[in-house]
PDB file of C-alpha atoms in Angstrom:
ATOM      1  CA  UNK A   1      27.213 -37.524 119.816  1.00 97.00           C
ATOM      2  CA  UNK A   2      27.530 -35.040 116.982  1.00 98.00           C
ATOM      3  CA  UNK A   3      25.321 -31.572 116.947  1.00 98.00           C
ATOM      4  CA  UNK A   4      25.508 -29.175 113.589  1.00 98.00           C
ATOM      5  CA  UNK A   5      23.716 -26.204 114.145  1.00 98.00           C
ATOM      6  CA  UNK A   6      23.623 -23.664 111.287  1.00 98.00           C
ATOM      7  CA  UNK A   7      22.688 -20.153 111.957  1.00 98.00           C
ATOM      8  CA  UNK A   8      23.291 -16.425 110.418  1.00 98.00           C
ATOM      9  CA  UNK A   9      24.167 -15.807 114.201  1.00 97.00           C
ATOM     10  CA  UNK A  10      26.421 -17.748 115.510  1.00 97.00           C
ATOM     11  CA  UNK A  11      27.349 -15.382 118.600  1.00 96.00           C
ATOM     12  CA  UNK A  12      24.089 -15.990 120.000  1.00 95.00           C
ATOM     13  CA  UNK A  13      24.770 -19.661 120.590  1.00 97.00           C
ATOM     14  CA  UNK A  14      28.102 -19.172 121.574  1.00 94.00           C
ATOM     15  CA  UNK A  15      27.987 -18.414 124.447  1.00 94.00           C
ATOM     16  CA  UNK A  16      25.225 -20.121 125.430  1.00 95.00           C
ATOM     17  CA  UNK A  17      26.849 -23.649 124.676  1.00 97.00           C
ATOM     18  CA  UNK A  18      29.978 -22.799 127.065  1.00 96.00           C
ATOM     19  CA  UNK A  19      28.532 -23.489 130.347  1.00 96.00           C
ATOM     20  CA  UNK A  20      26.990 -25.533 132.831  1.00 96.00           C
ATOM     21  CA  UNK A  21      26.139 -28.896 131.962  1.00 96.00           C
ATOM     22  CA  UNK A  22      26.791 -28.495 128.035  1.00 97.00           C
ATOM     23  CA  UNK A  23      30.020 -27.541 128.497  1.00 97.00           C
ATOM     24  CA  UNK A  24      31.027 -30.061 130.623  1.00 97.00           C
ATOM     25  CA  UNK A  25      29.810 -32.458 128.166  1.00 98.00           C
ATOM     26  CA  UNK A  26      31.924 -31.197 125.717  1.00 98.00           C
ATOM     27  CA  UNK A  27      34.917 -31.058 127.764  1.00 97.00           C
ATOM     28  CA  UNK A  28      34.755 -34.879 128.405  1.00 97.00           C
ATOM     29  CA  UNK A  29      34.323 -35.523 124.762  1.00 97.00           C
ATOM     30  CA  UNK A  30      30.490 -36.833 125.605  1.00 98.00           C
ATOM     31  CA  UNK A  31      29.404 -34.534 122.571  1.00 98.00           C
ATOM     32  CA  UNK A  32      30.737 -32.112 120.148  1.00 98.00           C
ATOM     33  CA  UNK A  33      28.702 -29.163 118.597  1.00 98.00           C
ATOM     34  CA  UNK A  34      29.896 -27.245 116.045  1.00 98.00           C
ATOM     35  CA  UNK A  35      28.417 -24.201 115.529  1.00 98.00           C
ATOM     36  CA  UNK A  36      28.446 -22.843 111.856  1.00 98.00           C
ATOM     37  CA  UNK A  37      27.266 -19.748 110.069  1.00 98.00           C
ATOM     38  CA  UNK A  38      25.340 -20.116 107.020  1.00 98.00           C
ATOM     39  CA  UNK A  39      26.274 -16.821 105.217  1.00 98.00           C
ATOM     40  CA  UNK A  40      29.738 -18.913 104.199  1.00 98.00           C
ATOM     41  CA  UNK A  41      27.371 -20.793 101.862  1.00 98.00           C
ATOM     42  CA  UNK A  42      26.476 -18.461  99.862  1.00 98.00           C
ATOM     43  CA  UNK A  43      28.002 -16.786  96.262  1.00 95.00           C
ATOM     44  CA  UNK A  44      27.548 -13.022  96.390  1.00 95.00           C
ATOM     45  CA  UNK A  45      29.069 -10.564  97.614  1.00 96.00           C
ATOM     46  CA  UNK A  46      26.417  -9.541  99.789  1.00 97.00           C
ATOM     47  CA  UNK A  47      26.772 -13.031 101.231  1.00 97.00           C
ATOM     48  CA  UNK A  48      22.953 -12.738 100.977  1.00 97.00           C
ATOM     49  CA  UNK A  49      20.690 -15.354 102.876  1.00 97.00           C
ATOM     50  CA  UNK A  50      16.939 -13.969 102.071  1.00 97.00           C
ATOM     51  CA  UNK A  51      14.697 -12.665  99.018  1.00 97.00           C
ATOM     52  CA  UNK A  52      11.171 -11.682  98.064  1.00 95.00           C
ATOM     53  CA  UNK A  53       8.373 -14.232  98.004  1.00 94.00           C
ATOM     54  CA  UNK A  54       6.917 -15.493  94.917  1.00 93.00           C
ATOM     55  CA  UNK A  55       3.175 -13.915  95.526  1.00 94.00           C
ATOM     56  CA  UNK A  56       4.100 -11.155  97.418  1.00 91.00           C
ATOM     57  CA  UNK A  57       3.267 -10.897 100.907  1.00 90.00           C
ATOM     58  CA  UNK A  58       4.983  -8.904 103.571  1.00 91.00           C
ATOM     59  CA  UNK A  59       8.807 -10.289 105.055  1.00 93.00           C
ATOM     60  CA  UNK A  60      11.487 -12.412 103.465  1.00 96.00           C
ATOM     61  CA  UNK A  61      11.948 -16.118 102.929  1.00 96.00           C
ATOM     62  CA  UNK A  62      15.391 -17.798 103.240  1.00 97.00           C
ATOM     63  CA  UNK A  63      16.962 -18.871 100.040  1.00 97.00           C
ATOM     64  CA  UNK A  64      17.253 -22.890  99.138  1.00 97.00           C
ATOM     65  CA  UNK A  65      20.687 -22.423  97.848  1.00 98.00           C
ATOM     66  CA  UNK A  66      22.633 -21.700 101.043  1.00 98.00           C
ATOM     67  CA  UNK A  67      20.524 -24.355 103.224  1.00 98.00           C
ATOM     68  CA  UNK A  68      21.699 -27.119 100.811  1.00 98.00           C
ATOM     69  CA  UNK A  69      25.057 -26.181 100.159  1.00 98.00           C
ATOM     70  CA  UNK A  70      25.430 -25.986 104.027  1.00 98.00           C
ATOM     71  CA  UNK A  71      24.090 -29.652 105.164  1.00 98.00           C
ATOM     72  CA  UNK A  72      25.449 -31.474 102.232  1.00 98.00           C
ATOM     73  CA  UNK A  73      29.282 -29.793 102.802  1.00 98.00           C
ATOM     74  CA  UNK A  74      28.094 -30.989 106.440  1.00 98.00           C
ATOM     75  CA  UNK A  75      27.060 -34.754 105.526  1.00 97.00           C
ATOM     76  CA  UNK A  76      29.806 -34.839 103.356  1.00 96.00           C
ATOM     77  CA  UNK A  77      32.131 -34.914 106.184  1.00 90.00           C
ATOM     78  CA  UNK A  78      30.577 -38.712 107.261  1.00 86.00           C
ATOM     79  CA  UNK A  79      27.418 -39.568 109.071  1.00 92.00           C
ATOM     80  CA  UNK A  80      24.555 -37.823 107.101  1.00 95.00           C
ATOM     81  CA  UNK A  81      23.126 -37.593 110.793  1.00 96.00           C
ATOM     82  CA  UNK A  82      19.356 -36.373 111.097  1.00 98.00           C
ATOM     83  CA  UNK A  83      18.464 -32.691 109.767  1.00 98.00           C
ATOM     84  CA  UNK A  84      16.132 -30.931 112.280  1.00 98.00           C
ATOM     85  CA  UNK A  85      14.611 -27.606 111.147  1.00 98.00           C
ATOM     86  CA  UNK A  86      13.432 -25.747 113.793  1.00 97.00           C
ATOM     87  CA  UNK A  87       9.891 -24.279 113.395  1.00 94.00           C
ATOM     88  CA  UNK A  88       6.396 -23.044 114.719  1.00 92.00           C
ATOM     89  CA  UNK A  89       4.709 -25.679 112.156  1.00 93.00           C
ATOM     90  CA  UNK A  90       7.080 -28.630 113.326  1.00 95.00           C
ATOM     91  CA  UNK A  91       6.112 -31.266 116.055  1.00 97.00           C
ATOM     92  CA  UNK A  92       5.887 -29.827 119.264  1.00 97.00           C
ATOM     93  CA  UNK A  93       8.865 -30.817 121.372  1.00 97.00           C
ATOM     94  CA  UNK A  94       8.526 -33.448 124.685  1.00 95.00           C
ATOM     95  CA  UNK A  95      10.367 -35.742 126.335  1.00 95.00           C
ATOM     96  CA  UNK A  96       9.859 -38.300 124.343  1.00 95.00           C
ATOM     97  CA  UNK A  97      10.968 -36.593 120.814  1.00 98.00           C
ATOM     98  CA  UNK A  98      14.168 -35.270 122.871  1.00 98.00           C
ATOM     99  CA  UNK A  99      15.161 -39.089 124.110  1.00 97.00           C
ATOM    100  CA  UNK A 100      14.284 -39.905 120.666  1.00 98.00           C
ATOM    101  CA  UNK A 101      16.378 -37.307 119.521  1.00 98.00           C
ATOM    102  CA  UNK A 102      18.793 -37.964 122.185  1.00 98.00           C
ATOM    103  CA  UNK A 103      19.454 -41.526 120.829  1.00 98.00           C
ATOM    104  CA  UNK A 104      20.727 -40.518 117.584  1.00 98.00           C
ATOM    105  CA  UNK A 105      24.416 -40.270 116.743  1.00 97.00           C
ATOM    106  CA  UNK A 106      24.390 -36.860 115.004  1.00 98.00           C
ATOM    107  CA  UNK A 107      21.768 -34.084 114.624  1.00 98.00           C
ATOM    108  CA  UNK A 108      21.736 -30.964 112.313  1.00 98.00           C
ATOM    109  CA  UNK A 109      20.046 -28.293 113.391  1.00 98.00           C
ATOM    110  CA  UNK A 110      18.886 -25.854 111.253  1.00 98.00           C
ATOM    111  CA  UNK A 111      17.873 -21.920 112.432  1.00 98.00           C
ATOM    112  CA  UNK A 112      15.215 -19.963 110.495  1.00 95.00           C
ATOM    113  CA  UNK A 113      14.955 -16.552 110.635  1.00 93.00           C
ATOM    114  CA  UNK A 114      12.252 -14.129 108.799  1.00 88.00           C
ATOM    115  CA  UNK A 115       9.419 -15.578 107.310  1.00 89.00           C
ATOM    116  CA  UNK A 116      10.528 -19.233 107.549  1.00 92.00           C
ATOM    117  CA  UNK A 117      12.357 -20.923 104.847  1.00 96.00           C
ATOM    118  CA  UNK A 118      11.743 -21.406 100.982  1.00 97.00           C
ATOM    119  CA  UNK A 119       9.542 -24.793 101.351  1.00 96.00           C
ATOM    120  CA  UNK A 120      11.720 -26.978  99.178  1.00 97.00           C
ATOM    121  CA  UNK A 121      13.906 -26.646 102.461  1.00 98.00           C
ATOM    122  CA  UNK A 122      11.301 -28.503 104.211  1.00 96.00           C
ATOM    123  CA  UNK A 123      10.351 -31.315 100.968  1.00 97.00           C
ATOM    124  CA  UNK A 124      14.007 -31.933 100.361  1.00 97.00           C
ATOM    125  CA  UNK A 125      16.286 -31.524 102.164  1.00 98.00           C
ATOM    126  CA  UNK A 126      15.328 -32.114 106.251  1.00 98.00           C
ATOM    127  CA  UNK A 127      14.177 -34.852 107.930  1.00 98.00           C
ATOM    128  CA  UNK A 128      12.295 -33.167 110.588  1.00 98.00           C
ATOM    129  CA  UNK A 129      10.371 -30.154 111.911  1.00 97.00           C
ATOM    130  CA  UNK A 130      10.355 -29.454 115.620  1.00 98.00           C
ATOM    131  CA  UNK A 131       8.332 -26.541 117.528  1.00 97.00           C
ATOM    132  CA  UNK A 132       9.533 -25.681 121.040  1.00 97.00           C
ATOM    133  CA  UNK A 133       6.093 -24.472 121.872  1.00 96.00           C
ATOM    134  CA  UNK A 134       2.539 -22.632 120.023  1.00 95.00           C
ATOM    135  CA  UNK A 135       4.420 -19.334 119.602  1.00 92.00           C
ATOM    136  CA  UNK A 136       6.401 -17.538 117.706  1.00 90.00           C
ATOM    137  CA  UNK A 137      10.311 -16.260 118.039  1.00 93.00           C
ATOM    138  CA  UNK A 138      12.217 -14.323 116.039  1.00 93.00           C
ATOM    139  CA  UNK A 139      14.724 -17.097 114.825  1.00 96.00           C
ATOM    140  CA  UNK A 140      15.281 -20.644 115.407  1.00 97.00           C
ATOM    141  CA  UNK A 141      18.552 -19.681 117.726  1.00 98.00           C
ATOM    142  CA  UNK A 142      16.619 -20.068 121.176  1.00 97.00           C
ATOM    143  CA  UNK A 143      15.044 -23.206 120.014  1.00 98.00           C
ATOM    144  CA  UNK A 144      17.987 -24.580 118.998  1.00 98.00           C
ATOM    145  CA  UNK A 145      19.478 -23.962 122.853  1.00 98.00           C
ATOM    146  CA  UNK A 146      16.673 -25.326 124.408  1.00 98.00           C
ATOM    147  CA  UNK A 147      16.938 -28.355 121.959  1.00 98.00           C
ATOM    148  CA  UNK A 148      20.510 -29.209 122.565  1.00 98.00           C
ATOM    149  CA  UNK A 149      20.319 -28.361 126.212  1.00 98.00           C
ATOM    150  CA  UNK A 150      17.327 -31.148 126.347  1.00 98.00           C
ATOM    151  CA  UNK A 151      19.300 -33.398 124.156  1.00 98.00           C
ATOM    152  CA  UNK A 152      22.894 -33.175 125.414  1.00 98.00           C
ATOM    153  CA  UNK A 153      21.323 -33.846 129.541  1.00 97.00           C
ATOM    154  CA  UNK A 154      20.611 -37.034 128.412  1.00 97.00           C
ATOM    155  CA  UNK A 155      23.602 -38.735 126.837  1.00 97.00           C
ATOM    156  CA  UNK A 156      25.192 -41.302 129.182  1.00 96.00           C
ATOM    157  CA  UNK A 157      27.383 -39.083 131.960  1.00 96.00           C
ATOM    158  CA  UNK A 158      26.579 -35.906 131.014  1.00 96.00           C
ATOM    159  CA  UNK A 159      24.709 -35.256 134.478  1.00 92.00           C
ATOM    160  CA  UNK A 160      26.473 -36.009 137.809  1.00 74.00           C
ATOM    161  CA  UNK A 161      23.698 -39.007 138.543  1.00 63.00           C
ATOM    162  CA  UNK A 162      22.249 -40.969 136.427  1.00 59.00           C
ATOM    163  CA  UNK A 163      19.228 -41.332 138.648  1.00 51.00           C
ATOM    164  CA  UNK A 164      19.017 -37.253 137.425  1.00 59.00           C
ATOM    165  CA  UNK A 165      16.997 -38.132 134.360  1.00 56.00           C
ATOM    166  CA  UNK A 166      14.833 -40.728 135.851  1.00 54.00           C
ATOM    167  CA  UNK A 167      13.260 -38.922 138.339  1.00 57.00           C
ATOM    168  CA  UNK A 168      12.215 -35.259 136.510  1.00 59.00           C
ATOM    169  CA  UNK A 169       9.076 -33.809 135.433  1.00 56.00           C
ATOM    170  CA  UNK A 170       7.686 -36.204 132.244  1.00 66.00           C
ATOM    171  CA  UNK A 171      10.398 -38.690 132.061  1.00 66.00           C
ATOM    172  CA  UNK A 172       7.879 -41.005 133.345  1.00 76.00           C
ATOM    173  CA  UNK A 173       4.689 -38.554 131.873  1.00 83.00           C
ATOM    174  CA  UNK A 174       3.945 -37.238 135.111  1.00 92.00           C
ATOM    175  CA  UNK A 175       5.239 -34.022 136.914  1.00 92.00           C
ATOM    176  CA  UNK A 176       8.199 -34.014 139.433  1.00 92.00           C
ATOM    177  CA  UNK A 177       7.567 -34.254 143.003  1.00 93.00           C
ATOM    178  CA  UNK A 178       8.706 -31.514 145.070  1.00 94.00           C
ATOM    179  CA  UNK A 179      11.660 -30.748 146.765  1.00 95.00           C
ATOM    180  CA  UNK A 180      12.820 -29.945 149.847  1.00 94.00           C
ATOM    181  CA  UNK A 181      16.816 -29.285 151.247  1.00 94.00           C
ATOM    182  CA  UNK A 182      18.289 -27.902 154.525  1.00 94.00           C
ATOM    183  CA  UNK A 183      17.063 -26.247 156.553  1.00 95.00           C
ATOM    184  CA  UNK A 184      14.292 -28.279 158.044  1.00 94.00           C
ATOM    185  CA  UNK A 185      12.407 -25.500 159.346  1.00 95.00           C
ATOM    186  CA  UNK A 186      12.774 -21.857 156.898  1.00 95.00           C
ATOM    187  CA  UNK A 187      10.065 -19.310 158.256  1.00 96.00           C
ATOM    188  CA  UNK A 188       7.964 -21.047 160.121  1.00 95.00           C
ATOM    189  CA  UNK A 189       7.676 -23.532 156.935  1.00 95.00           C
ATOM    190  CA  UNK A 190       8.728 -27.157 157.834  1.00 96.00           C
ATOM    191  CA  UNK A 191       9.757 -29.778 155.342  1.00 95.00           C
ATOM    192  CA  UNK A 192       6.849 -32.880 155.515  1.00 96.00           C
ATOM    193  CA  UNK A 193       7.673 -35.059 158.640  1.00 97.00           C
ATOM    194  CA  UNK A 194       7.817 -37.920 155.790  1.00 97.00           C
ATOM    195  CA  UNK A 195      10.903 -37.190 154.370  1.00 96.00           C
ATOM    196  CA  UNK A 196      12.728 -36.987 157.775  1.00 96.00           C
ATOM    197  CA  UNK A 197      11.813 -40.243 158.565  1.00 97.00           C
ATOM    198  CA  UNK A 198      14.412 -42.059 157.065  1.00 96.00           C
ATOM    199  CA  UNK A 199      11.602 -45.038 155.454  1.00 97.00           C
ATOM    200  CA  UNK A 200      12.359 -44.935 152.217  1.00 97.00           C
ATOM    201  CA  UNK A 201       9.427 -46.962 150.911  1.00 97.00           C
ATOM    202  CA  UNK A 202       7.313 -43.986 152.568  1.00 97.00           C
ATOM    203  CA  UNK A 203       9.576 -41.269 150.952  1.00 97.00           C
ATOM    204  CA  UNK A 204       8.664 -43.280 147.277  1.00 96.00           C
ATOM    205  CA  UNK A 205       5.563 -43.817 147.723  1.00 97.00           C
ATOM    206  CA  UNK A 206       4.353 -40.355 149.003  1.00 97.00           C
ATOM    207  CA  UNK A 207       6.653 -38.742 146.113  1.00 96.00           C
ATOM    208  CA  UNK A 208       4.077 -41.045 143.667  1.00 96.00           C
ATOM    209  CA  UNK A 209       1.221 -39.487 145.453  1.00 97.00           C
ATOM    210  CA  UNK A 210       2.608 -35.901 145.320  1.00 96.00           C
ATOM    211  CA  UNK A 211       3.773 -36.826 141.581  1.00 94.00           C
ATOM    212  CA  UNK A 212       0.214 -37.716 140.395  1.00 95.00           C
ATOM    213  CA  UNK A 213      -1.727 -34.826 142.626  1.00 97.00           C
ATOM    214  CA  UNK A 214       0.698 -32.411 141.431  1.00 96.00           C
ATOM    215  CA  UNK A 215       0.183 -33.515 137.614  1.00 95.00           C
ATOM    216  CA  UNK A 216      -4.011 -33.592 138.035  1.00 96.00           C
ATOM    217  CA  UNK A 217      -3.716 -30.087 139.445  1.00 96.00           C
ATOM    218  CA  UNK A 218      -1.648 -28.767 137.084  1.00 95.00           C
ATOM    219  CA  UNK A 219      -1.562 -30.638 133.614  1.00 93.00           C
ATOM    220  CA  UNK A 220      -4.553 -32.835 133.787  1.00 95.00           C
ATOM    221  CA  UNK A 221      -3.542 -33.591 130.110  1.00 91.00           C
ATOM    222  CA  UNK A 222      -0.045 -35.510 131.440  1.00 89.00           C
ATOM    223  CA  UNK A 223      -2.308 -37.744 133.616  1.00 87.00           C
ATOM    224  CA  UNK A 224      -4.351 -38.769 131.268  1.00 75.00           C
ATOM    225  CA  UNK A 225      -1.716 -40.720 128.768  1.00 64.00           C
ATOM    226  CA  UNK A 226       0.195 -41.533 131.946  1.00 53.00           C
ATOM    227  CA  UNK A 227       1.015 -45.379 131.351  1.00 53.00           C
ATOM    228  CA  UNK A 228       1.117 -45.738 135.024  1.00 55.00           C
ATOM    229  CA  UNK A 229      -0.802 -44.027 138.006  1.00 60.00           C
ATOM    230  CA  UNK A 230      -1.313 -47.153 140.305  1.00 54.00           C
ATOM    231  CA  UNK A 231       0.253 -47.574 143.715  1.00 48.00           C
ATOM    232  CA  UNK A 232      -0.845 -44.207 145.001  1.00 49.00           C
ATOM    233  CA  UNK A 233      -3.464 -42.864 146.990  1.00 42.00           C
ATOM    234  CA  UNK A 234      -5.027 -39.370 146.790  1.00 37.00           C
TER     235      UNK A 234
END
């Protein structure tokens, strides 16, 4: 998989795309982001990104010009891939956008800053808006490492197991059950006799029941479009 993210800041992803599991993926070839800064598309001197908006209003709105000349010089290279802009008025991102996302062979990923971007951005020129969550940052930048970080943990051996992505919170629309590791006994707190037994059709089916109790308590919401709460007991 291909990611293109353009930015005016490309230190702040930097460094954030050179470790853990992202790296790794790189390092075995399983993706390749490039990270490029959008001030080398523009034509002044002032390599200037931003400018007034039409109406007045307080802030500054990111030119057209650079945005365009930026993902075309990028789909010029081959595969037009899919241009994400990342925004508070986009779709909010789940688990199902990011395997959606996750399936496609290239993404461009494009960081706001300011006001937002002049809106001909948005008619013609991407092919999606995504939202991280109902608030508001102060660029696109940590969206965009969230987004990758969602999107690259999901191509084929990027994680250790493959079982890894099977068994989190909302891959199947409910919440993860919980966890437990050595030692058996911390504080006076003991791990549930269940998962010492060794039956693993227990250990299943009381990490369903946990799953779905755990999801009602917390995100009622999650149960509700759950495809599939049956087999458990509460």
């Amino acid at each position: 998989m291909r990611i293109d993210v353009v930015t005016i800041f490309p230190p702040l992803l930097a460094g954030a795309f050179e470790h853990s599991i992202i790296k790794r993926a790189r390092d075995r070839g399983i993706v390749d982001i490039q990270i490029h800064d959008l001030r080398d598309h523009t034509d002044d001197r002032h390599r200037t990104v931003d400018d007034y908006p039409y109406g007045g209003g307080a802030g500054m709105v990111m030119k057209p010009e650079p945005w365009f000349r930026a993902v075309e010089s990028l789909r010029d290279q081959g595969n037009p891939g899919r241009a994400i802009l990342l925004t508070p008025q986009g779709k909010r991102l789940d688990q199902s956008l990011v395997q959606r996302l996750a399936s496609e062979d290239r993404l461009i990923i494009l960081c706001g800053r300011y006001e937002g971007v002049d809106e001909r951005v948005r008619e013609h020129l991407v092919d999606e808006e995504v939202s991280i969550g109902d608030y508001v940052l102060s660029g696109g930048e940590p969206a965009a490492v969230v987004l990758v970080d969602a999107v690259v943990r999901l191509q084929p051996g990027a994680l250790g197991s493959a079982e890894s992505t099977v068994e989190e919170s909302f891959a199947d629309g409910l919440l993860e059950y919980p966890q437990y590791t050595r030692p058996p006994e911390f504080r006076g707190w003991r791990v549930p006799d269940i998962l010492l037994s060794g039956d693993h059709g227990a250990v299943e089916r009381w990490r369903r029941e946990q799953q779905i109790e755990r999801t009602r308590q917390r995100r009622p919401d999650l149960l509700d479009e759950s495809d599939d709460v049956s087999g458990a007991t509460t």
